[in-house]
PDB file of N, CA, C and O in Angstrom:
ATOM      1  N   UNK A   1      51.716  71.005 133.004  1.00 72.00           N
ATOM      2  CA  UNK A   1      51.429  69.589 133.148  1.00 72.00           C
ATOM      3  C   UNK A   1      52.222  68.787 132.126  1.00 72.00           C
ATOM      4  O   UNK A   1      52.877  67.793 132.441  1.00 72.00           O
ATOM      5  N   UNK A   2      52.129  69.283 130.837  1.00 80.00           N
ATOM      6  CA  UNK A   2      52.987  68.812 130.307  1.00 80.00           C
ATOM      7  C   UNK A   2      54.850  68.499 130.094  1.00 80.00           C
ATOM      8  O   UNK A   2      55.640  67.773 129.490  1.00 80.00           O
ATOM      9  N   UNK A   3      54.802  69.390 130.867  1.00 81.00           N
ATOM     10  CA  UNK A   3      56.584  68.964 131.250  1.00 81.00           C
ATOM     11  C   UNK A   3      56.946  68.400 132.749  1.00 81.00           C
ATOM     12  O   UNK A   3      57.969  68.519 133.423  1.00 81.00           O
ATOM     13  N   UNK A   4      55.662  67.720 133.006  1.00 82.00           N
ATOM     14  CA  UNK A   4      55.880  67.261 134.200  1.00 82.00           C
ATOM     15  C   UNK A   4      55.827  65.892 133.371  1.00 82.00           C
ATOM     16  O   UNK A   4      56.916  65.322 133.298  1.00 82.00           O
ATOM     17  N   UNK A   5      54.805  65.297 132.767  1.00 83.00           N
ATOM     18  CA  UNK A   5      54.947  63.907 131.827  1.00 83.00           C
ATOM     19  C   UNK A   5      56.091  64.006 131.025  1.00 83.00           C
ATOM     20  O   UNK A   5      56.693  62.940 130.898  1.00 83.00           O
ATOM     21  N   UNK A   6      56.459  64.756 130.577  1.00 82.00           N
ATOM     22  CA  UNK A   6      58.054  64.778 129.928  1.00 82.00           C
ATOM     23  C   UNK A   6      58.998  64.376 130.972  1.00 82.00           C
ATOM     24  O   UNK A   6      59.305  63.185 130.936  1.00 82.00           O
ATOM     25  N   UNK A   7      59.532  65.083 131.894  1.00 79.00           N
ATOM     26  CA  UNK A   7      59.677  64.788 133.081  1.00 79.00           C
ATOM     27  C   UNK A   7      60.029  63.213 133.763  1.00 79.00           C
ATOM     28  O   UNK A   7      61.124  62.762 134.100  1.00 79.00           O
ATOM     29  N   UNK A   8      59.050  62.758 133.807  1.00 80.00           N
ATOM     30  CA  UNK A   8      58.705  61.104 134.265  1.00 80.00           C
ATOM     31  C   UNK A   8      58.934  60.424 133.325  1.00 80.00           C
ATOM     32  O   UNK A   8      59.371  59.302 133.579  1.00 80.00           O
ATOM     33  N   UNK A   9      58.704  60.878 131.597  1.00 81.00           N
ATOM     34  CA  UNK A   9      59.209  59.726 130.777  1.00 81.00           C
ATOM     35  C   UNK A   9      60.725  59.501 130.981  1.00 81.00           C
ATOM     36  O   UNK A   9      61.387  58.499 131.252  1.00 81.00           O
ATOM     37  N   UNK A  10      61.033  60.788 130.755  1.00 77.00           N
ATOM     38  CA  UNK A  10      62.797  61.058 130.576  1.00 77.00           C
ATOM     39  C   UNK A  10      63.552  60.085 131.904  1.00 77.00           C
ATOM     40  O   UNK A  10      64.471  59.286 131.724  1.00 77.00           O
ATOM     41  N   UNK A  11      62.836  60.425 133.365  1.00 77.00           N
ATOM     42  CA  UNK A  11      63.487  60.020 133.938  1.00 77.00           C
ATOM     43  C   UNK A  11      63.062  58.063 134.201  1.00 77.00           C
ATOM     44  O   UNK A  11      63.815  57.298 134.804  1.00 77.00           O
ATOM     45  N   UNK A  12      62.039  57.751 133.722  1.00 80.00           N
ATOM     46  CA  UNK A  12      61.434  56.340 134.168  1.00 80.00           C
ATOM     47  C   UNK A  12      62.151  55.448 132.680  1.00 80.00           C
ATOM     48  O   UNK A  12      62.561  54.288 132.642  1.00 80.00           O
ATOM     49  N   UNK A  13      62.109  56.378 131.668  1.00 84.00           N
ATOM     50  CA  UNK A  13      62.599  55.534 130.841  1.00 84.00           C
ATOM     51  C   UNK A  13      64.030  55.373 130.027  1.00 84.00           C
ATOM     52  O   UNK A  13      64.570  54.442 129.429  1.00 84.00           O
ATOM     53  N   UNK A  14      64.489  57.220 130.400  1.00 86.00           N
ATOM     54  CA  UNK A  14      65.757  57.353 129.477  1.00 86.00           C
ATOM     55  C   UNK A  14      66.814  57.125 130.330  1.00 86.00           C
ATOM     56  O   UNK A  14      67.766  56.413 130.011  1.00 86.00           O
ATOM     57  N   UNK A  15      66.704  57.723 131.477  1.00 85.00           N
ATOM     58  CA  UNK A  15      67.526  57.129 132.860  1.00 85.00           C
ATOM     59  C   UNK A  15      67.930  56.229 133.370  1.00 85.00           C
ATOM     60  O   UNK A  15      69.058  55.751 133.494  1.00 85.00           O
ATOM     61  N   UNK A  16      66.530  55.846 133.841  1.00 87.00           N
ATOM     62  CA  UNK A  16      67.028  54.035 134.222  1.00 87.00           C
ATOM     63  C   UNK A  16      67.326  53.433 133.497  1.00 87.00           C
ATOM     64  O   UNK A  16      67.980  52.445 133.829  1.00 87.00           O
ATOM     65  N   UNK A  17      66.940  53.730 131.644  1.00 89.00           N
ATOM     66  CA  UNK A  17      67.284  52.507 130.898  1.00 89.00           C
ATOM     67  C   UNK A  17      68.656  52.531 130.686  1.00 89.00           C
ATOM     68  O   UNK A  17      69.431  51.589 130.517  1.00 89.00           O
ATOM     69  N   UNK A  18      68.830  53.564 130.714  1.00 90.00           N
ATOM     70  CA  UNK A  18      70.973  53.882 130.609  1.00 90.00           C
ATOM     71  C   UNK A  18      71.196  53.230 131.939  1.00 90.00           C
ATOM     72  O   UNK A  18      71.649  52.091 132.051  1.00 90.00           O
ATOM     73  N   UNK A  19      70.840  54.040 132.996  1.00 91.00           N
ATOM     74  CA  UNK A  19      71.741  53.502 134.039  1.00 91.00           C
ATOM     75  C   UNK A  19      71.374  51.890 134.235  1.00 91.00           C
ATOM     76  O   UNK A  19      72.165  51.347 135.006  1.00 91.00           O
ATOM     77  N   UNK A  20      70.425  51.076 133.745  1.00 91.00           N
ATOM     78  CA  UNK A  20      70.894  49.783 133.576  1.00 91.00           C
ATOM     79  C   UNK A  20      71.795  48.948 132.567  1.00 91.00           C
ATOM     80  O   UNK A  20      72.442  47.922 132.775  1.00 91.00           O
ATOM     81  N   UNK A  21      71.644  49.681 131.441  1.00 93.00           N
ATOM     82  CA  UNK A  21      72.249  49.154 130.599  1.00 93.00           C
ATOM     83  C   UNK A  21      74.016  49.362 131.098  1.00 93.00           C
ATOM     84  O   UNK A  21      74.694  48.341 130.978  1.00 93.00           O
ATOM     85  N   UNK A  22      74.666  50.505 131.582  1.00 93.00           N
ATOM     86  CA  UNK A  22      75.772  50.599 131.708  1.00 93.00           C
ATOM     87  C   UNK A  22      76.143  49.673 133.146  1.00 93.00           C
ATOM     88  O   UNK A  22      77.335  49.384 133.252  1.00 93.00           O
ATOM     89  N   UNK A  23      75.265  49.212 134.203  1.00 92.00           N
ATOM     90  CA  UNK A  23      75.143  48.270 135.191  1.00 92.00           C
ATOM     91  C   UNK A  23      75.235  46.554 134.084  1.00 92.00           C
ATOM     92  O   UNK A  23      75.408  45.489 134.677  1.00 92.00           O
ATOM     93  N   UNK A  24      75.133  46.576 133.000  1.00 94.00           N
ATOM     94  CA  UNK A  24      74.603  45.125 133.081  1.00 94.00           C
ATOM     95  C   UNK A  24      76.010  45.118 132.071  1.00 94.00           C
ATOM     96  O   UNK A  24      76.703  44.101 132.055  1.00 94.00           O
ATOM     97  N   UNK A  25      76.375  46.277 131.259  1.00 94.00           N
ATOM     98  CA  UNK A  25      77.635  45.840 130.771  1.00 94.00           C
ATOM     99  C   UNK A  25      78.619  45.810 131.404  1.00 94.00           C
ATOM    100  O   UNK A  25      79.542  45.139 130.941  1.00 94.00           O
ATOM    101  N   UNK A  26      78.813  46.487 132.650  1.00 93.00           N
ATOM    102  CA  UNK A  26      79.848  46.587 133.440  1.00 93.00           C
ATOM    103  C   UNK A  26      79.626  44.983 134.210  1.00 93.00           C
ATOM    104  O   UNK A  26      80.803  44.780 134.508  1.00 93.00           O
ATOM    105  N   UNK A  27      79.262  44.383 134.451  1.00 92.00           N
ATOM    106  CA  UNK A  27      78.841  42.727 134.693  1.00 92.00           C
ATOM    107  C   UNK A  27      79.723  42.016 133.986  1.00 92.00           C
ATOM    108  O   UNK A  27      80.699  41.448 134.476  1.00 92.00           O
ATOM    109  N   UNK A  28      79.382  42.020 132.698  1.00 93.00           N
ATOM    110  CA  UNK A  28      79.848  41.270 132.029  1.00 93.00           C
ATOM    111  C   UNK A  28      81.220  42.067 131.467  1.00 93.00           C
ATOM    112  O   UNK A  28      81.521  41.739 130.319  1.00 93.00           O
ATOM    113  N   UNK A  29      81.519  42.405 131.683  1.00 93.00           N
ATOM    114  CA  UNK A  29      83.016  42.992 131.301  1.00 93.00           C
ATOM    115  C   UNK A  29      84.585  42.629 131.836  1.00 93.00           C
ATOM    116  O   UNK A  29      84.882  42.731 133.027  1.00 93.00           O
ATOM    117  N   UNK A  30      85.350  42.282 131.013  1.00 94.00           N
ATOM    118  CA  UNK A  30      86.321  41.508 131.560  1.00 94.00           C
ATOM    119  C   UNK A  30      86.618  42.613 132.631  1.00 94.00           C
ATOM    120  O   UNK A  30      86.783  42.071 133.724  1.00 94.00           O
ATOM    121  N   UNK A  31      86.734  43.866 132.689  1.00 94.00           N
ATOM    122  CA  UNK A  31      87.661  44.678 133.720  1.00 94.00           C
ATOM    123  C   UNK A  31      86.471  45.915 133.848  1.00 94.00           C
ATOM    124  O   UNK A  31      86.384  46.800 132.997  1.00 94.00           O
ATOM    125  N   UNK A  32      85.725  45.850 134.842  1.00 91.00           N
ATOM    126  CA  UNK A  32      84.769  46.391 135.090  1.00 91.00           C
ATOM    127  C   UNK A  32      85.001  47.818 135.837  1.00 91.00           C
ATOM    128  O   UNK A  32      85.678  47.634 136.849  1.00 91.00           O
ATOM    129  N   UNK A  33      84.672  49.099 135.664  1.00 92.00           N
ATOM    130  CA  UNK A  33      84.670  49.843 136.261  1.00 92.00           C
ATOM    131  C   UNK A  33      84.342  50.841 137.359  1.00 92.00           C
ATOM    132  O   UNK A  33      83.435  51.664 137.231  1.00 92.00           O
ATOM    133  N   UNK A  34      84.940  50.766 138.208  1.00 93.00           N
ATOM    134  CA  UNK A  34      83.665  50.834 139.164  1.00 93.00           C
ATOM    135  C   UNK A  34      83.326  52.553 138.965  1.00 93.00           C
ATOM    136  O   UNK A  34      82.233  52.832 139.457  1.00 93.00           O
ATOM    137  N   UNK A  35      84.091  53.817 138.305  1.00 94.00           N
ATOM    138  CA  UNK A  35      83.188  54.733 137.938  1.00 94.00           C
ATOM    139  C   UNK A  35      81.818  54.642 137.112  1.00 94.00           C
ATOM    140  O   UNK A  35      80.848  55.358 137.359  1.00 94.00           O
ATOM    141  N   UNK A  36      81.850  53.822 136.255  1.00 93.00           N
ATOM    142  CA  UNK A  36      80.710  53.192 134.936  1.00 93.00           C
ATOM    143  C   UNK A  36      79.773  52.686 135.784  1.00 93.00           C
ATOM    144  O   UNK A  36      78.562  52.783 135.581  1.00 93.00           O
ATOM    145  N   UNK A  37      80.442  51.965 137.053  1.00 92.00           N
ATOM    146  CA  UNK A  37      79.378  51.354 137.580  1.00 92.00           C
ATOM    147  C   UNK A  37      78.534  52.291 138.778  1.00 92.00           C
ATOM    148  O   UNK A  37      77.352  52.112 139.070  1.00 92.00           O
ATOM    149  N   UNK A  38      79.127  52.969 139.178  1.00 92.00           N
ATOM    150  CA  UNK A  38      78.875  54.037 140.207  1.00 92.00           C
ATOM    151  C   UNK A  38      77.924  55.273 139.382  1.00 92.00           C
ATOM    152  O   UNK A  38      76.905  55.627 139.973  1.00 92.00           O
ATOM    153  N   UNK A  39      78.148  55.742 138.419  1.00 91.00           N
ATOM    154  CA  UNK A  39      77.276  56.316 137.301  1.00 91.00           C
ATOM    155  C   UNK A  39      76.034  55.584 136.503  1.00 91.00           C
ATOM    156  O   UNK A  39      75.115  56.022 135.810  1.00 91.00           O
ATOM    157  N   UNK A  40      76.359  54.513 136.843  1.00 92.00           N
ATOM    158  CA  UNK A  40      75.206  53.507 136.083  1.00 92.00           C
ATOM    159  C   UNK A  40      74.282  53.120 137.272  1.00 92.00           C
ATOM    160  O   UNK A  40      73.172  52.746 136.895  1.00 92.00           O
ATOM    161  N   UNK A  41      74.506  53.119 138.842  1.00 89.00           N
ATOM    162  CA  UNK A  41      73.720  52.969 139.527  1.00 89.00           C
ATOM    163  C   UNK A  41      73.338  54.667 140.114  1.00 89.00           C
ATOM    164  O   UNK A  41      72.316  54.726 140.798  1.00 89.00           O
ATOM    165  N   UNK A  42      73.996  55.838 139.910  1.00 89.00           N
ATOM    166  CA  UNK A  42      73.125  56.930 140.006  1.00 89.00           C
ATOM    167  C   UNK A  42      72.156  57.550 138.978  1.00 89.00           C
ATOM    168  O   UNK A  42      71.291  58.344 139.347  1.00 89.00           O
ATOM    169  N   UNK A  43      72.334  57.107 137.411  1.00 88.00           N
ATOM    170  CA  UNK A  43      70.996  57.525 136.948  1.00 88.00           C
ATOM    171  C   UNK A  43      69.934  56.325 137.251  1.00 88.00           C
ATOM    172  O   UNK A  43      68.928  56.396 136.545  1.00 88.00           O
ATOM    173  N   UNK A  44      69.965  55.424 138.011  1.00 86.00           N
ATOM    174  CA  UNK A  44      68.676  54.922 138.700  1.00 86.00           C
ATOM    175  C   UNK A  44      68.287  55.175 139.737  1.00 86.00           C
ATOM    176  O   UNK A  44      67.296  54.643 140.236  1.00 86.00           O
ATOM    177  N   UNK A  45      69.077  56.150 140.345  1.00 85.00           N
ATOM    178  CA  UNK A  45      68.692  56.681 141.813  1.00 85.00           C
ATOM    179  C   UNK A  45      67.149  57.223 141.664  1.00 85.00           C
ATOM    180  O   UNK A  45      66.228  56.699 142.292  1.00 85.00           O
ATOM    181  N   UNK A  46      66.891  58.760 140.414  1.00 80.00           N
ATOM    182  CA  UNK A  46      65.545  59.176 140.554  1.00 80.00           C
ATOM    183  C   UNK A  46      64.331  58.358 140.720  1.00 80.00           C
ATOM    184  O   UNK A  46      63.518  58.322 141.643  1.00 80.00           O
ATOM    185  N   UNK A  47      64.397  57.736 139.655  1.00 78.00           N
ATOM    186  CA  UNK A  47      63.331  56.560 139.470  1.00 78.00           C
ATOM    187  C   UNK A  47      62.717  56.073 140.418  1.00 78.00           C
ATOM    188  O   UNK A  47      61.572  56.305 140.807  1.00 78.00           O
ATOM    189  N   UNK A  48      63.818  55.080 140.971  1.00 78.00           N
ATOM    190  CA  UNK A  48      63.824  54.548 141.890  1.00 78.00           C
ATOM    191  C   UNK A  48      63.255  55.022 143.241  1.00 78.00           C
ATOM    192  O   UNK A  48      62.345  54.533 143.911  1.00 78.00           O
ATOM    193  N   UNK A  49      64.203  56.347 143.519  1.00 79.00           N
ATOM    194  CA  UNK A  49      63.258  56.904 144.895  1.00 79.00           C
ATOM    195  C   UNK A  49      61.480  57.615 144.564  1.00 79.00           C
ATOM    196  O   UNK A  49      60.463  57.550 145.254  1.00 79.00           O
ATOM    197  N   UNK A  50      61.690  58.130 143.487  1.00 77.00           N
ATOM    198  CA  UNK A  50      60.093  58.119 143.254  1.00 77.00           C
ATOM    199  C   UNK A  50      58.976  57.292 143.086  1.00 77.00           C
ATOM    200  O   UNK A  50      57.776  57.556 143.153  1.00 77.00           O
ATOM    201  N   UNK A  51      59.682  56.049 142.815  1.00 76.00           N
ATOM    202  CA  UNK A  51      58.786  54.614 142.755  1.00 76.00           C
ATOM    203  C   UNK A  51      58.454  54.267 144.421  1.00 76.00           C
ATOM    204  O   UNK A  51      57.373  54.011 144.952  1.00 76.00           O
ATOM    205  N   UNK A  52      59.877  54.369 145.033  1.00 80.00           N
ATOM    206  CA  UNK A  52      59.413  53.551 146.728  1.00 80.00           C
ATOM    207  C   UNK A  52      58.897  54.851 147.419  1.00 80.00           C
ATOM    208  O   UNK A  52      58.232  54.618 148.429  1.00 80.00           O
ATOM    209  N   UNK A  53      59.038  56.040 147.132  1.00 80.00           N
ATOM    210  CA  UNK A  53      58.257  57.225 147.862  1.00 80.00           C
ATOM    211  C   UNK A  53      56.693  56.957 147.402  1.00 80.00           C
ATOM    212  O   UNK A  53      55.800  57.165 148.223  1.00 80.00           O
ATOM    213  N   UNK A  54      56.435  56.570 146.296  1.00 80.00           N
ATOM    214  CA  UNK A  54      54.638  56.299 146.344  1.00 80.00           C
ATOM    215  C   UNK A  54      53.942  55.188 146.694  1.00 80.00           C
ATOM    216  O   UNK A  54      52.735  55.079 146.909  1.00 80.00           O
ATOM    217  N   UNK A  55      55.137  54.057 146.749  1.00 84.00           N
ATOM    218  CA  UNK A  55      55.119  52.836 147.229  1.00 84.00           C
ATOM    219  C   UNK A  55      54.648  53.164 148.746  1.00 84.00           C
ATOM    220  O   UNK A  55      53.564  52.889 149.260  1.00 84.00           O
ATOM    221  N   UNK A  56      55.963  53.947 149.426  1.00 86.00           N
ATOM    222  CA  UNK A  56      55.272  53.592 151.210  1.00 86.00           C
ATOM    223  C   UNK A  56      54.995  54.810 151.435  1.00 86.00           C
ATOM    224  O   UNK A  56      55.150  55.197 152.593  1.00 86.00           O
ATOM    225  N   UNK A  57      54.431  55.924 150.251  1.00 80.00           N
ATOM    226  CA  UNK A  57      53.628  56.958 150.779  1.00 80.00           C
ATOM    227  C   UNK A  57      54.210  58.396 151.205  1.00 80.00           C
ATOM    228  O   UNK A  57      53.585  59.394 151.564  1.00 80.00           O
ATOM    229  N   UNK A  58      55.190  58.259 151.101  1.00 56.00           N
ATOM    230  CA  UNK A  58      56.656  59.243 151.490  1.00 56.00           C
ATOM    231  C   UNK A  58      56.116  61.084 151.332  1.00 56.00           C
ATOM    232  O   UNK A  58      55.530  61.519 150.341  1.00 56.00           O
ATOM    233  N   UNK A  59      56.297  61.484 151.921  1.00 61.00           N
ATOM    234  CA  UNK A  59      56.519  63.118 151.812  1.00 61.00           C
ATOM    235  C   UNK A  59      56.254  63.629 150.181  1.00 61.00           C
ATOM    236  O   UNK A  59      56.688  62.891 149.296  1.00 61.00           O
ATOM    237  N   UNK A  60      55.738  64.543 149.903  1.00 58.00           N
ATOM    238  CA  UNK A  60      56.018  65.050 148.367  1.00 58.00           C
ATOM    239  C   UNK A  60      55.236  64.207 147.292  1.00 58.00           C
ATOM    240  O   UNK A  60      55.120  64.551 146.116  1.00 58.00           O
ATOM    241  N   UNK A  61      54.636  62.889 147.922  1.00 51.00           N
ATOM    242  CA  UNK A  61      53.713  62.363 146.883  1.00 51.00           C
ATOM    243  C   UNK A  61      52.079  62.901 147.191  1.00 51.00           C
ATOM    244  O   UNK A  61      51.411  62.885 148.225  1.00 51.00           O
ATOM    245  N   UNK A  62      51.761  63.399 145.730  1.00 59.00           N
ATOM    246  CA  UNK A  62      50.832  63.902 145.639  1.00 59.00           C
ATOM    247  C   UNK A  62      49.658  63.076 145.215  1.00 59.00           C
ATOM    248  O   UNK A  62      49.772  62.324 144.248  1.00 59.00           O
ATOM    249  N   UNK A  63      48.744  63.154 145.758  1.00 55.00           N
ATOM    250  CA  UNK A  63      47.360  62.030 145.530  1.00 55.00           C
ATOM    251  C   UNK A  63      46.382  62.916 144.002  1.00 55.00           C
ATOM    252  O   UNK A  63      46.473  64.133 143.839  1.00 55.00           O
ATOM    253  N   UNK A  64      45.826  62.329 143.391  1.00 54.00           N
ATOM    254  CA  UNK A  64      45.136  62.894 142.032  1.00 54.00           C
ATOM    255  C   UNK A  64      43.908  63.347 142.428  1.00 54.00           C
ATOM    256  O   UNK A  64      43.196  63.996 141.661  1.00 54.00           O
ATOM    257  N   UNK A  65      43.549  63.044 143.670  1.00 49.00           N
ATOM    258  CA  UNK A  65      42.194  63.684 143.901  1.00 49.00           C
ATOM    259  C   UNK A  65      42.668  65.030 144.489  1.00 49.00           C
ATOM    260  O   UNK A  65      43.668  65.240 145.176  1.00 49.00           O
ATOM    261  N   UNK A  66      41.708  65.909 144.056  1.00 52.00           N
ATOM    262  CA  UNK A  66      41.743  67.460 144.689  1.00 52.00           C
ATOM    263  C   UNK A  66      41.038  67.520 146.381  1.00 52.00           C
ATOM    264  O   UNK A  66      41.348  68.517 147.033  1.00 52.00           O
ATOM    265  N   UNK A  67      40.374  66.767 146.870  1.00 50.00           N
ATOM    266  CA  UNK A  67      39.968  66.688 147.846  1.00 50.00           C
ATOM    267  C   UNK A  67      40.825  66.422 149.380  1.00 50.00           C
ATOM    268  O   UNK A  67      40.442  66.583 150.539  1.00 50.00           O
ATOM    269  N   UNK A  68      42.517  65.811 148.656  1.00 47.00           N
ATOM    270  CA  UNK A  68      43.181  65.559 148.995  1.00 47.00           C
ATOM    271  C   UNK A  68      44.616  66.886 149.808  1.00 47.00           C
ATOM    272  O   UNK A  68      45.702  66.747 150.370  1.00 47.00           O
ATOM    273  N   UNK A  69      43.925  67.803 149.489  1.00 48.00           N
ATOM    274  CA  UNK A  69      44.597  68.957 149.714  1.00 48.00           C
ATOM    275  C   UNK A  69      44.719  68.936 151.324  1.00 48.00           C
ATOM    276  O   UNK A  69      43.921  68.376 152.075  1.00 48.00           O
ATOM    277  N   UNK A  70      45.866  69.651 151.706  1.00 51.00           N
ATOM    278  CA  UNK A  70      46.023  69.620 153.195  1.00 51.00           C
ATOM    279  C   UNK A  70      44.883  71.070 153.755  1.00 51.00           C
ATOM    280  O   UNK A  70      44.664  71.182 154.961  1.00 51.00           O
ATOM    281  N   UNK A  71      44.307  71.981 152.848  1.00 51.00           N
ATOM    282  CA  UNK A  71      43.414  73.250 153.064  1.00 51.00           C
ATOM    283  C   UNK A  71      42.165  72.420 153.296  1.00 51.00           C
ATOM    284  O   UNK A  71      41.650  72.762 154.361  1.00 51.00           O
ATOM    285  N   UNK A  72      41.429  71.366 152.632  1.00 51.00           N
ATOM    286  CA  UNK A  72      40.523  70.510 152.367  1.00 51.00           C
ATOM    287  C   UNK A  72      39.403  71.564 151.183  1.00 51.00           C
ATOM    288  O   UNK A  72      38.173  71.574 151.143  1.00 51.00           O
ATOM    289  N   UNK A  73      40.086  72.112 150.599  1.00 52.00           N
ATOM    290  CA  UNK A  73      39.389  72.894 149.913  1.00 52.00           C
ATOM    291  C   UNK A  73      38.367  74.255 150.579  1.00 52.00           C
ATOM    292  O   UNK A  73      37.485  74.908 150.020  1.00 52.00           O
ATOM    293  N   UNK A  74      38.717  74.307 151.480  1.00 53.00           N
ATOM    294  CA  UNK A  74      38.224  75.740 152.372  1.00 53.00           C
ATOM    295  C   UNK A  74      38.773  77.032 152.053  1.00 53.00           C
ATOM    296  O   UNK A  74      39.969  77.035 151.761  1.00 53.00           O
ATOM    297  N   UNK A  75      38.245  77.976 152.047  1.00 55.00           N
ATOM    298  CA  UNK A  75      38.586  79.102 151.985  1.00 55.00           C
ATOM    299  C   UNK A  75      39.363  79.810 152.922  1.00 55.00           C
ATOM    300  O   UNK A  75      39.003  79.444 154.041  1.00 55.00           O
ATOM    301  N   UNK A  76      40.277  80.668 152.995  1.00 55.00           N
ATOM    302  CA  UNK A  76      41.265  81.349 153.377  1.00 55.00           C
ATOM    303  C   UNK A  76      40.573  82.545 154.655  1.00 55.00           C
ATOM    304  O   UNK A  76      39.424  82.987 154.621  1.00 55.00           O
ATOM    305  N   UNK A  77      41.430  82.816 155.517  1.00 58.00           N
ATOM    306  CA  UNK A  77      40.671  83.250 156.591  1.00 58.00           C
ATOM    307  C   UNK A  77      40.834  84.942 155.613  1.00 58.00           C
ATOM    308  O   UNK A  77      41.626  85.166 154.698  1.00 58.00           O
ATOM    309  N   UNK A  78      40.101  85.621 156.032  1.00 58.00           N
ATOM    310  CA  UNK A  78      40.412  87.221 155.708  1.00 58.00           C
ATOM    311  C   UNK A  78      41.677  88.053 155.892  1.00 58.00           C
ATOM    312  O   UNK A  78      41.837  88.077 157.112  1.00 58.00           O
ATOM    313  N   UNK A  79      42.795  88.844 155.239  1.00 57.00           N
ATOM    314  CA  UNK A  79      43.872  89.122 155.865  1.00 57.00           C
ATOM    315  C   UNK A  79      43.680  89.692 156.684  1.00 57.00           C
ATOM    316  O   UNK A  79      42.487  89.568 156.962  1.00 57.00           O
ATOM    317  N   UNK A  80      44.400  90.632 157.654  1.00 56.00           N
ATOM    318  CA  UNK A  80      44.308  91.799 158.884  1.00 56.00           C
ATOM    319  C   UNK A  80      44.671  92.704 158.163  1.00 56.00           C
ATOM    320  O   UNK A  80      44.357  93.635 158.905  1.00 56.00           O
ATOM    321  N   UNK A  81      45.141  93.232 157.186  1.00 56.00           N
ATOM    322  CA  UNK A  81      45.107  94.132 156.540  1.00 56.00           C
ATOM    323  C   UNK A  81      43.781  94.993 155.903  1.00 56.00           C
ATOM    324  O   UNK A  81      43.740  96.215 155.760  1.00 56.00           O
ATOM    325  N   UNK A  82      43.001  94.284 155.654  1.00 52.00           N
ATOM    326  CA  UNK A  82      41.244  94.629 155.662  1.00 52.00           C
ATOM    327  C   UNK A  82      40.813  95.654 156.542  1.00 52.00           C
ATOM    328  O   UNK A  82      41.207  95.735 157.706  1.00 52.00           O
ATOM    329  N   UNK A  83      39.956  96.493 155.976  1.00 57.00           N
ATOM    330  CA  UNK A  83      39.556  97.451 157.830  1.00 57.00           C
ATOM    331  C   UNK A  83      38.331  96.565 157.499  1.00 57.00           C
ATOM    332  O   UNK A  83      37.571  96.185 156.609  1.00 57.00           O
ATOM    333  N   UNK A  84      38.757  96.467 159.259  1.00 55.00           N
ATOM    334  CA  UNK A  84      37.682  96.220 159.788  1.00 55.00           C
ATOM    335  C   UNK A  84      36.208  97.251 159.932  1.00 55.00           C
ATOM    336  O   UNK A  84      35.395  96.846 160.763  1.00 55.00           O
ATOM    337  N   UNK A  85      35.989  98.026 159.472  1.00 52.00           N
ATOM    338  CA  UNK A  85      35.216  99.015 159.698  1.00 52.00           C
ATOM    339  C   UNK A  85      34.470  99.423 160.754  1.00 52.00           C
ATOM    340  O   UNK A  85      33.802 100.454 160.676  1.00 52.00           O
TER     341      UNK A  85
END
């Protein structure tokens, strides 16, 4: 669990904050680059798609309740490997 919050800081805060900062200097720059700028808008790619994937609900977002499980918390049928006796 804990390197999953490592994880989300790194990417919500160390990421995007680069890849904006190198977006907002490339703006203002007499001769702007468009690699700097093309690199400065892919470390905001993660963020970003993990923000609008929980936004409209997307695949892979996981809800905090346990009840939420696609099993519904039921138990597992018996294998066939079991004798049947």
């Amino acid at each position: 669990m804990r390197w999953q919050t490592a994880w989300q800081l790194l990417k919500d805060v160390l990421l995007t904050g680069t890849g904006l900062a190198v977006i907002v200097l490339q703006i203002f720059a007499k001769q702007p680059s468009d690699v700097l700028l093309v690199v400065g808008l892919a470390l905001t790619v993660p963020s970003a798609a993990s923000h609008a994937a929980s936004i409209i609900g997307g695949p892979g977002v996981r809800e905090s309740s346990p009840s939420s499980d696609a099993a519904g918390g039921q138990p597992s049928p018996p294998s066939s490997s079991s004798p049947s006796g």
